[in-house]
Structure formats: C-alpha cells, structure tokens
CSV table of C-alpha atoms in Angstrom, one decimal:
chain,number,residue,atom,x,y,z
A,1,MET,CA,0.0,0.0,0.1
A,2,GLY,CA,2.8,2.4,0.9
A,3,LYS,CA,4.6,1.9,-2.5
A,4,ASN,CA,1.4,2.4,-4.4
A,5,LYS,CA,0.7,5.6,-2.4
A,6,ASN,CA,4.1,6.9,-3.2
A,7,ASP,CA,3.9,5.9,-6.9
A,8,MET,CA,0.6,7.8,-7.1
A,9,THR,CA,2.1,10.8,-5.4
A,10,THR,CA,5.1,10.8,-8.0
A,11,LYS,CA,2.6,10.6,-10.9
A,12,ASP,CA,0.4,13.6,-9.4
A,13,HIS,CA,3.5,15.7,-8.9
A,14,LEU,CA,4.9,15.0,-12.4
A,15,THR,CA,1.4,15.6,-14.2
A,16,ARG,CA,0.7,18.6,-12.2
A,17,ILE,CA,4.1,20.3,-13.2
A,18,TYR,CA,3.5,19.2,-16.9
A,19,ILE,CA,-0.2,20.4,-17.2
A,20,GLY,CA,0.8,23.6,-15.2
A,21,ARG,CA,2.9,24.6,-18.4
A,22,ASN,CA,1.0,27.4,-20.2
A,23,ASP,CA,1.3,25.8,-23.6
A,24,ILE,CA,0.1,22.4,-22.4
A,25,PHE,CA,-2.7,23.9,-20.4
A,26,ALA,CA,-3.7,26.0,-23.4
A,27,ASP,CA,-3.9,22.8,-25.5
A,28,VAL,CA,-6.0,21.1,-22.9
A,29,VAL,CA,-8.6,24.0,-22.9
A,30,ASN,CA,-8.6,24.4,-26.7
A,31,TYR,CA,-9.3,20.7,-27.0
A,32,ALA,CA,-11.8,20.4,-24.3
A,33,VAL,CA,-13.7,23.6,-24.8
A,34,TYR,CA,-13.1,24.8,-28.4
A,35,ASN,CA,-12.7,21.4,-30.3
A,36,GLY,CA,-9.1,21.9,-30.8
A,37,GLU,CA,-9.3,25.5,-32.3
A,38,LYS,CA,-6.5,27.7,-31.0
A,39,VAL,CA,-8.6,30.1,-29.2
A,40,ILE,CA,-6.7,30.3,-26.0
A,41,SER,CA,-3.0,31.1,-26.3
A,42,PRO,CA,-0.4,30.3,-23.6
A,43,ASP,CA,0.6,34.1,-23.3
A,44,ILE,CA,-2.7,35.1,-22.0
A,45,LEU,CA,-2.7,32.5,-19.2
A,46,GLU,CA,-1.6,33.4,-15.6
A,47,ASP,CA,-1.1,31.1,-12.8
A,48,GLY,CA,-3.7,31.3,-10.1
A,49,ASP,CA,-3.8,30.6,-6.5
A,50,THR,CA,-4.6,26.8,-6.4
A,51,VAL,CA,-5.9,26.9,-2.7
A,52,ALA,CA,-9.7,27.7,-2.9
A,53,ALA,CA,-11.1,28.6,0.6
A,54,SER,CA,-14.3,30.1,2.0
A,55,TYR,CA,-14.5,32.1,5.1
A,56,ILE,CA,-17.4,33.5,7.3
A,57,CYS,CA,-17.3,36.4,9.6
A,58,ASN,CA,-18.3,35.4,13.3
A,59,GLY,CA,-18.0,38.7,14.8
A,60,GLU,CA,-14.5,38.1,16.2
A,61,GLY,CA,-13.1,37.8,12.6
A,62,PHE,CA,-13.0,35.6,9.7
A,63,LYS,CA,-13.3,31.8,10.2
A,64,LEU,CA,-12.3,29.2,7.6
A,65,THR,CA,-15.3,27.0,6.6
A,66,LEU,CA,-13.9,25.1,3.6
A,67,GLU,CA,-10.7,24.7,1.9
A,68,ARG,CA,-9.8,22.7,-1.2
A,69,ILE,CA,-6.6,22.7,-3.4
A,70,ARG,CA,-6.8,22.5,-7.1
A,71,ASP,CA,-4.1,20.7,-9.3
A,72,THR,CA,-3.9,23.6,-11.7
A,73,ARG,CA,-5.7,26.9,-11.8
A,74,LYS,CA,-5.2,29.4,-14.6
A,75,ILE,CA,-6.7,32.8,-15.2
A,76,VAL,CA,-7.3,34.2,-18.7
A,77,ARG,CA,-6.2,37.7,-19.2
A,78,GLN,CA,-6.2,39.6,-22.6
A,79,GLY,CA,-2.5,40.7,-22.3
A,80,GLU,CA,0.3,41.2,-20.2
A,81,ASN,CA,-0.9,44.6,-18.8
A,82,ASP,CA,-4.6,43.5,-18.5
A,83,LYS,CA,-5.5,43.0,-14.9
A,84,THR,CA,-9.1,42.0,-15.8
A,85,CYS,CA,-9.9,38.3,-15.2
A,86,TYR,CA,-12.0,36.9,-18.2
A,87,MET,CA,-12.2,33.3,-17.3
A,88,VAL,CA,-10.9,30.8,-14.7
A,89,PHE,CA,-10.0,27.3,-15.7
A,90,GLY,CA,-9.1,24.5,-13.4
A,91,ALA,CA,-7.6,21.1,-14.3
A,92,GLU,CA,-7.7,17.9,-12.2
A,93,ASN,CA,-5.2,15.1,-13.2
A,94,GLN,CA,-6.4,11.9,-12.0
A,95,SER,CA,-4.1,9.0,-11.7
A,96,ARG,CA,-7.0,7.0,-10.4
A,97,LEU,CA,-10.7,7.2,-11.0
A,98,HIS,CA,-12.7,9.3,-8.6
A,99,TYR,CA,-16.4,8.3,-8.3
A,100,ALA,CA,-17.4,11.4,-6.4
A,101,MET,CA,-15.6,13.8,-8.9
A,102,PRO,CA,-18.9,15.8,-9.7
A,103,VAL,CA,-19.2,16.8,-6.1
A,104,ARG,CA,-15.6,17.6,-5.8
A,105,ALA,CA,-15.6,19.6,-9.2
A,106,MET,CA,-18.7,21.4,-8.0
A,107,ILE,CA,-17.1,22.5,-4.7
A,108,TYR,CA,-14.1,23.9,-6.4
A,109,ASP,CA,-16.1,25.9,-8.8
A,110,ALA,CA,-18.6,27.1,-6.1
A,111,ILE,CA,-15.6,28.2,-3.9
A,112,GLU,CA,-14.3,30.1,-7.0
A,113,TYR,CA,-17.7,32.0,-7.3
A,114,VAL,CA,-17.6,32.7,-3.5
A,115,ARG,CA,-13.9,34.1,-4.0
A,116,GLN,CA,-15.3,36.5,-6.6
A,117,ILE,CA,-18.0,37.8,-4.2
A,118,GLU,CA,-15.6,38.0,-1.3
A,119,ASN,CA,-13.2,40.2,-3.5
A,120,ARG,CA,-16.2,42.4,-4.4
A,121,LYS,CA,-17.0,42.7,-0.8
A,122,LYS,CA,-13.5,44.1,-0.4
A,123,THR,CA,-13.9,46.6,-3.0
A,124,PHE,CA,-17.2,47.8,-1.4
A,125,GLU,CA,-15.4,48.2,1.9
A,126,ALA,CA,-12.6,50.2,0.4
A,127,ILE,CA,-15.3,52.6,-1.3
A,128,SER,CA,-17.2,53.0,2.0
A,129,ASP,CA,-13.7,54.0,3.9
A,130,ALA,CA,-12.9,56.3,1.0
A,131,VAL,CA,-16.3,58.0,1.2
A,132,LYS,CA,-15.8,58.2,5.0
A,133,ASN,CA,-12.5,59.9,4.5
A,134,GLY,CA,-13.9,62.4,2.0
A,135,GLU,CA,-12.0,60.8,-0.8
A,136,LYS,CA,-13.1,60.0,-4.3
A,137,PRO,CA,-14.1,56.3,-4.5
A,138,VAL,CA,-12.9,54.1,-7.3
A,139,GLU,CA,-16.6,53.7,-8.4
A,140,VAL,CA,-20.3,54.7,-7.5
A,141,PRO,CA,-20.8,53.3,-4.1
A,142,PRO,CA,-23.3,50.4,-3.8
A,143,ASP,CA,-26.6,51.0,-2.3
A,144,SER,CA,-27.8,49.3,0.9
A,145,GLU,CA,-29.1,46.0,-0.9
A,146,GLU,CA,-25.9,45.8,-3.0
A,147,PHE,CA,-23.7,46.4,0.0
A,148,LEU,CA,-25.4,43.7,1.9
A,149,SER,CA,-25.2,41.3,-1.1
A,150,SER,CA,-21.6,42.2,-1.5
A,151,TRP,CA,-22.7,42.4,-5.3
A,152,LYS,CA,-24.1,45.1,-7.5
A,153,ALA,CA,-27.4,44.6,-9.6
A,154,ASP,CA,-25.3,44.8,-12.7
A,155,ASP,CA,-22.1,42.8,-11.7
A,156,LYS,CA,-21.3,39.7,-13.5
A,157,LEU,CA,-19.5,36.5,-12.5
A,158,VAL,CA,-16.5,35.4,-14.3
A,159,PRO,CA,-17.2,31.8,-15.7
A,160,VAL,CA,-15.2,28.9,-14.0
A,161,VAL,CA,-14.7,25.7,-15.9
A,162,THR,CA,-13.2,22.5,-14.5
A,163,ILE,CA,-11.6,19.9,-16.9
A,164,VAL,CA,-10.7,16.5,-15.4
A,165,ILE,CA,-7.8,14.6,-17.3
A,166,ASN,CA,-7.8,10.8,-16.8
A,167,PHE,CA,-4.1,9.6,-16.6
A,168,SER,CA,-5.1,6.1,-15.1
A,169,ASP,CA,-4.8,2.9,-17.2
A,170,LYS,CA,-8.6,2.4,-16.8
A,171,LYS,CA,-11.5,3.9,-19.0
A,172,TRP,CA,-13.3,6.6,-17.0
A,173,ASP,CA,-16.6,4.8,-16.0
A,174,ALA,CA,-17.1,7.1,-13.1
A,175,PRO,CA,-19.8,9.8,-13.1
A,176,VAL,CA,-19.3,13.1,-14.9
A,177,SER,CA,-22.5,14.8,-13.5
A,178,ILE,CA,-24.5,15.1,-10.3
A,179,HIS,CA,-27.4,13.5,-12.1
A,180,GLN,CA,-25.5,10.4,-12.8
A,181,MET,CA,-24.9,10.0,-9.1
A,182,LEU,CA,-28.4,10.1,-8.1
A,183,ASP,CA,-30.7,6.9,-7.8
A,184,SER,CA,-31.6,6.3,-11.4
A,185,GLU,CA,-33.5,3.0,-10.5
A,186,ASN,CA,-36.1,5.0,-8.7
A,187,ASP,CA,-36.8,7.2,-11.7
A,188,LYS,CA,-39.8,5.2,-12.6
A,189,TYR,CA,-41.7,6.8,-9.8
A,190,GLN,CA,-43.3,10.0,-10.8
A,191,ARG,CA,-42.4,11.8,-7.5
A,192,ASN,CA,-38.8,10.8,-7.9
A,193,ARG,CA,-38.7,12.2,-11.4
A,194,ILE,CA,-40.2,15.4,-10.3
A,195,ILE,CA,-37.6,15.8,-7.6
A,196,LYS,CA,-34.7,15.0,-10.0
A,197,ASP,CA,-35.9,17.5,-12.4
A,198,LEU,CA,-35.7,20.2,-9.7
A,199,VAL,CA,-32.1,19.2,-8.7
A,200,PRO,CA,-29.7,21.3,-10.7
A,201,ASP,CA,-27.2,19.1,-12.7
A,202,TYR,CA,-23.6,19.9,-12.6
A,203,ARG,CA,-21.0,18.3,-14.7
A,204,PHE,CA,-17.3,18.8,-15.5
A,205,ILE,CA,-15.5,18.4,-18.7
A,206,LEU,CA,-13.6,15.0,-19.1
A,207,ILE,CA,-10.6,14.3,-21.2
A,208,ASP,CA,-10.3,10.4,-21.2
A,209,PRO,CA,-7.7,9.1,-23.7
A,210,HIS,CA,-9.3,5.6,-23.5
A,211,GLN,CA,-12.3,7.1,-25.3
A,212,MET,CA,-10.6,9.3,-27.7
A,213,SER,CA,-10.3,8.5,-31.5
A,214,GLU,CA,-7.3,9.3,-33.6
A,215,ASP,CA,-9.2,12.4,-34.9
A,216,ASP,CA,-9.5,13.5,-31.1
A,217,PHE,CA,-5.8,13.0,-30.6
A,218,ASN,CA,-5.0,15.0,-33.7
A,219,ARG,CA,-7.0,18.0,-32.5
A,220,MET,CA,-4.4,18.5,-29.8
A,221,HIS,CA,-1.3,20.6,-30.9
A,222,THR,CA,1.3,19.7,-28.2
A,223,ASN,CA,3.1,16.5,-27.2
A,224,LEU,CA,0.2,16.0,-24.6
A,225,LYS,CA,-1.4,14.0,-27.4
A,226,ALA,CA,1.5,11.5,-27.4
A,227,ILE,CA,1.4,11.2,-23.7
A,228,LEU,CA,-2.4,10.4,-23.7
A,229,ARG,CA,-2.0,7.9,-26.7
A,230,ALA,CA,0.5,6.1,-24.6
A,231,VAL,CA,-1.9,6.1,-21.7
A,232,ALA,CA,-4.6,4.7,-24.0
A,233,TYR,CA,-2.5,2.1,-25.8
A,234,ALA,CA,0.0,0.9,-23.2
A,235,ASN,CA,-2.4,-1.6,-21.6
A,236,ASP,CA,-4.8,-2.3,-24.5
A,237,GLU,CA,-3.4,-5.2,-26.5
A,238,SER,CA,-5.7,-4.4,-29.4
A,239,LYS,CA,-4.0,-1.0,-29.5
A,240,SER,CA,-0.5,-1.6,-28.3
A,241,ASP,CA,0.9,-2.2,-31.8
A,242,ARG,CA,0.1,1.6,-32.5
A,243,LEU,CA,2.7,2.7,-29.8
A,244,THR,CA,5.5,2.3,-32.4
A,245,GLY,CA,3.6,4.5,-34.9
A,246,ILE,CA,3.6,7.5,-32.6
A,247,ASN,CA,5.8,9.9,-34.5
A,248,GLU,CA,5.8,12.9,-32.1
A,249,GLU,CA,9.2,14.0,-30.9
A,250,ILE,CA,9.1,14.1,-27.2
A,251,THR,CA,11.6,15.3,-24.7
A,252,ARG,CA,13.4,13.3,-22.1
A,253,SER,CA,11.1,14.7,-19.3
A,254,GLU,CA,8.0,13.7,-21.4
A,255,ALA,CA,9.6,10.2,-21.7
A,256,VAL,CA,10.1,10.1,-17.9
A,257,LEU,CA,6.3,11.1,-17.5
A,258,ILE,CA,5.2,8.4,-20.0
A,259,LYS,CA,7.1,5.8,-18.2
A,260,LYS,CA,5.7,6.7,-14.8
A,261,LEU,CA,2.2,6.7,-16.1
A,262,THR,CA,2.2,3.7,-18.2
A,263,GLY,CA,5.3,1.5,-17.3
A,264,LEU,CA,6.5,2.0,-21.1
A,265,ASN,CA,10.3,1.5,-21.1
A,266,ILE,CA,11.1,4.3,-23.5
A,267,SER,CA,14.8,4.3,-24.5
A,268,VAL,CA,16.3,7.7,-24.6
A,269,PRO,CA,20.1,7.7,-25.6
A,270,LYS,CA,22.3,9.4,-23.2
A,271,GLY,CA,23.1,13.0,-24.2
A,272,GLU,CA,20.0,13.4,-26.3
A,273,GLU,CA,17.1,15.4,-25.1
A,274,VAL,CA,14.7,14.8,-28.0
A,275,ILE,CA,13.6,11.5,-29.6
A,276,LYS,CA,10.9,10.0,-31.8
A,277,MET,CA,8.5,8.3,-29.4
A,278,GLY,CA,7.8,5.4,-31.5
A,279,GLU,CA,11.4,4.7,-32.2
A,280,GLY,CA,12.2,5.0,-28.4
A,281,ILE,CA,9.8,2.3,-27.3
A,282,LYS,CA,11.6,-1.0,-26.6
A,283,LYS,CA,9.2,-3.0,-24.8
A,284,LEU,CA,6.5,-2.9,-22.2
A,285,LEU,CA,7.8,-3.6,-18.7
A,286,ASP,CA,6.7,-7.0,-17.3
A,287,ASP,CA,3.9,-7.2,-14.8
A,288,SER,CA,6.2,-7.4,-11.9
A,289,GLU,CA,8.1,-4.2,-12.9
A,290,ARG,CA,5.1,-2.3,-13.8
A,291,LYS,CA,3.4,-3.0,-10.5
A,292,GLY,CA,6.6,-2.2,-8.7
A,293,LYS,CA,6.6,-5.3,-6.4
A,294,ARG,CA,10.2,-5.5,-5.9
A,295,GLU,CA,11.4,-4.1,-2.5
A,296,GLY,CA,14.3,-2.1,-4.1
A,297,GLU,CA,12.0,-0.3,-6.7
A,298,ALA,CA,9.5,0.4,-4.0
A,299,ASN,CA,12.3,2.2,-1.8
A,300,GLY,CA,13.4,4.1,-4.9
A,301,GLU,CA,9.9,5.4,-5.5
A,302,ASN,CA,9.7,6.5,-1.9
A,303,LYS,CA,12.9,8.4,-2.2
A,304,LEU,CA,12.0,9.9,-5.6
A,305,SER,CA,8.7,11.0,-4.1
A,306,ALA,CA,10.4,12.7,-1.2
A,307,LEU,CA,12.9,14.4,-3.5
A,308,ILE,CA,10.1,15.8,-5.8
A,309,LYS,CA,8.3,17.2,-2.9
A,310,ALA,CA,11.4,18.8,-1.6
A,311,LEU,CA,12.1,20.3,-5.0
A,312,GLU,CA,8.7,21.8,-5.4
A,313,ASN,CA,8.9,23.2,-2.0
A,314,ALA,CA,12.2,24.8,-2.7
A,315,GLY,CA,10.7,26.3,-5.9
A,316,ARG,CA,13.0,24.3,-8.1
A,317,LYS,CA,10.4,22.9,-10.5
A,318,ASP,CA,12.9,22.7,-13.5
A,319,ASP,CA,14.9,20.2,-11.6
A,320,VAL,CA,12.0,17.7,-11.1
A,321,PHE,CA,12.2,15.9,-14.5
A,322,LYS,CA,16.0,16.1,-14.6
A,323,ALA,CA,16.1,14.3,-11.2
A,324,ALA,CA,13.7,11.7,-12.4
A,325,SER,CA,15.7,10.9,-15.6
A,326,ASP,CA,19.2,11.5,-14.7
A,327,ALA,CA,20.4,9.0,-12.0
A,328,GLU,CA,23.8,10.6,-11.1
A,329,TYR,CA,22.1,14.2,-10.8
A,330,ARG,CA,19.3,12.5,-8.7
A,331,GLN,CA,21.8,11.0,-6.3
A,332,LYS,CA,23.5,14.5,-6.0
A,333,LEU,CA,20.0,16.0,-5.0
A,334,TYR,CA,19.4,13.1,-2.4
A,335,GLU,CA,22.7,14.1,-0.7
A,336,GLU,CA,21.9,17.9,-0.9
A,337,PHE,CA,18.4,17.4,0.7
A,338,GLY,CA,19.6,14.6,3.0
A,339,ILE,CA,17.2,12.0,1.6
A,340,GLU,CA,18.4,8.5,2.4
C-alpha cells in the first residue's frame, strides 16, 4: 500500500508540473472547450492561487469554513498589462478514477464563485472607507441592498470551468455529473422524477484518452497527445501495436512522465534530449516491474517522491524531471536534501 501511495504521489507531482505549463494547459482548454481550435493562447494564461477557501465572519474575525486545493488553476487575461480576469480554468489530473468527482468539481467551482463575491466585498469596503475619509471612491458606491449582497445589480460573475484529465490505465466509468450520481433506478416513480428535475445538474469536462479517437488526438497541438496516446494504448493489447507508430518527438522529461504513467520502457540515448517516441519504445515492462513489487524499486519510488516534494517546496520545478531521468544528478540531490 505504501509503495502504491508513493507511486501515485510521484505521478500526481509530475502531471501537475506538466499540465501547469502554459502551452500544455492552453492545449487542454482548446481541445476540451473549443474542439481543438487555437482560441486560448499560452501568453494570456496566468497562474492562479490553487488554494480555494471560503470564510465566514463570526463577529470576532473571519473563520475558515472550507478549503480545497486544485491541481492547476489558470486565469485568462487579454494581455500582459491587462488586470481583468475574463475566465478561470481549473484542471484535475487523475491517476486513479474518482467516483465522487462531480461533487468535488462542484465544490471547487462554487468556492471560485464565492471568492469573486468576497473580492467584491473588499472593494465595497474600500469604497465605504474612501467616502468616510472624504476621498473619491474608485466607483459609484453600492446601495444598501448591493452592499448587503457584496454584489451590485449589474455585476457579472467570471465563468469557471473545471477539466478532468484521466491519466489512469482504466477507461473512465465514473460519473461526470451530479444527475449520474442520483438513484436512477427509482426514476420510474413520478415523485422521484419530479424531484430529480428540480435538482440542478452539474458536470465537469472530461478528457479520457481511453475514449478518444485518432481524430480526437489530432485535435491537440502539443506532445500531450503523445502522452495520452501512450496512456490509452499501453495496456490495451488491441491497440498496443500503435505505440511504435507515434511519430511525435518527445523530450526526455516527457519520456519520464510516460514511463511513470504507463510502465513503458522508452529508450532515450544518453546525451539526447529529444527522440521520436515510436522509435524510443523498446518494450512494455513485465507485470512485476510495472506494478513495482520488488522491494528495491519500492524504496526508490519512496525516495524519488520525497525528492520531488522537496524540489517543489524549494521552488525548483525545473529540476524535477531532470532528477527523474538522470540517476547521477538525482543522487547529488538526495545528498543535498539529506534524503536516504
């Protein structure tokens, strides 16, 4: 159990760093939302705070009521000097299926909307202070109802969209909406159908490589499609022969990510940073290697997971993939961080 947990942690760290790249994240959004059209460009994406929290005022100050941490959160601006937020996108990278994901995604998004209202409240308080001090406020002060609501009658929410990416070796058979989580067997009763119709549905956008066609993969414009193809084909005997036909040139770090996600033993010649993926696949690791049953491999995963955490905490994200692919450099980092 400990090895599996650390293996999942390593996968989660690597996918979070990879999807967090603006070029990759833009590809995710363009595929999932705009059918592959290049609508969102990397240069208008800005990293957002991944901690989503909600507070209430209890008379003595603010009390934390709910806190969640997204894998990736990006804010869409119109340009470098534009401070206006036009959209918020969140990505959740799943190394395992999550059967309550609709509720989880709904909570993430709800907190995002609460955050917008709380930010508006801060603006109203600043306006109130300016009026009291005889200063010119930044905008027309809200009326009493608007102040109570922390929202003006003509204010508009910024849309929030959550995209879930399935990096597991299984086809996603979990719910993608709240209605799918309700008891469908009792829908035959009229009263239950009425109630279900009254319950607002909520769904997230799913990217599941196991359900993607070749046309779907080709609507992506980065090497994310090579990684998702590998996830889809590696454990599917009917498709495994397609792996050698993947012609994308991938980097060493992407080869490391594919190996961690799928167990594919991709050969990357020493000294080279870019290879053709199909040419670099030698074989599938046997079951015992892929499942990591050997004790030495388990210890290695534990150490690597600890090192990745230490590098992330130190803000050295560029060293993560180098550490995962370069044994000599990894050993130096173990010594630097005192990891045994």
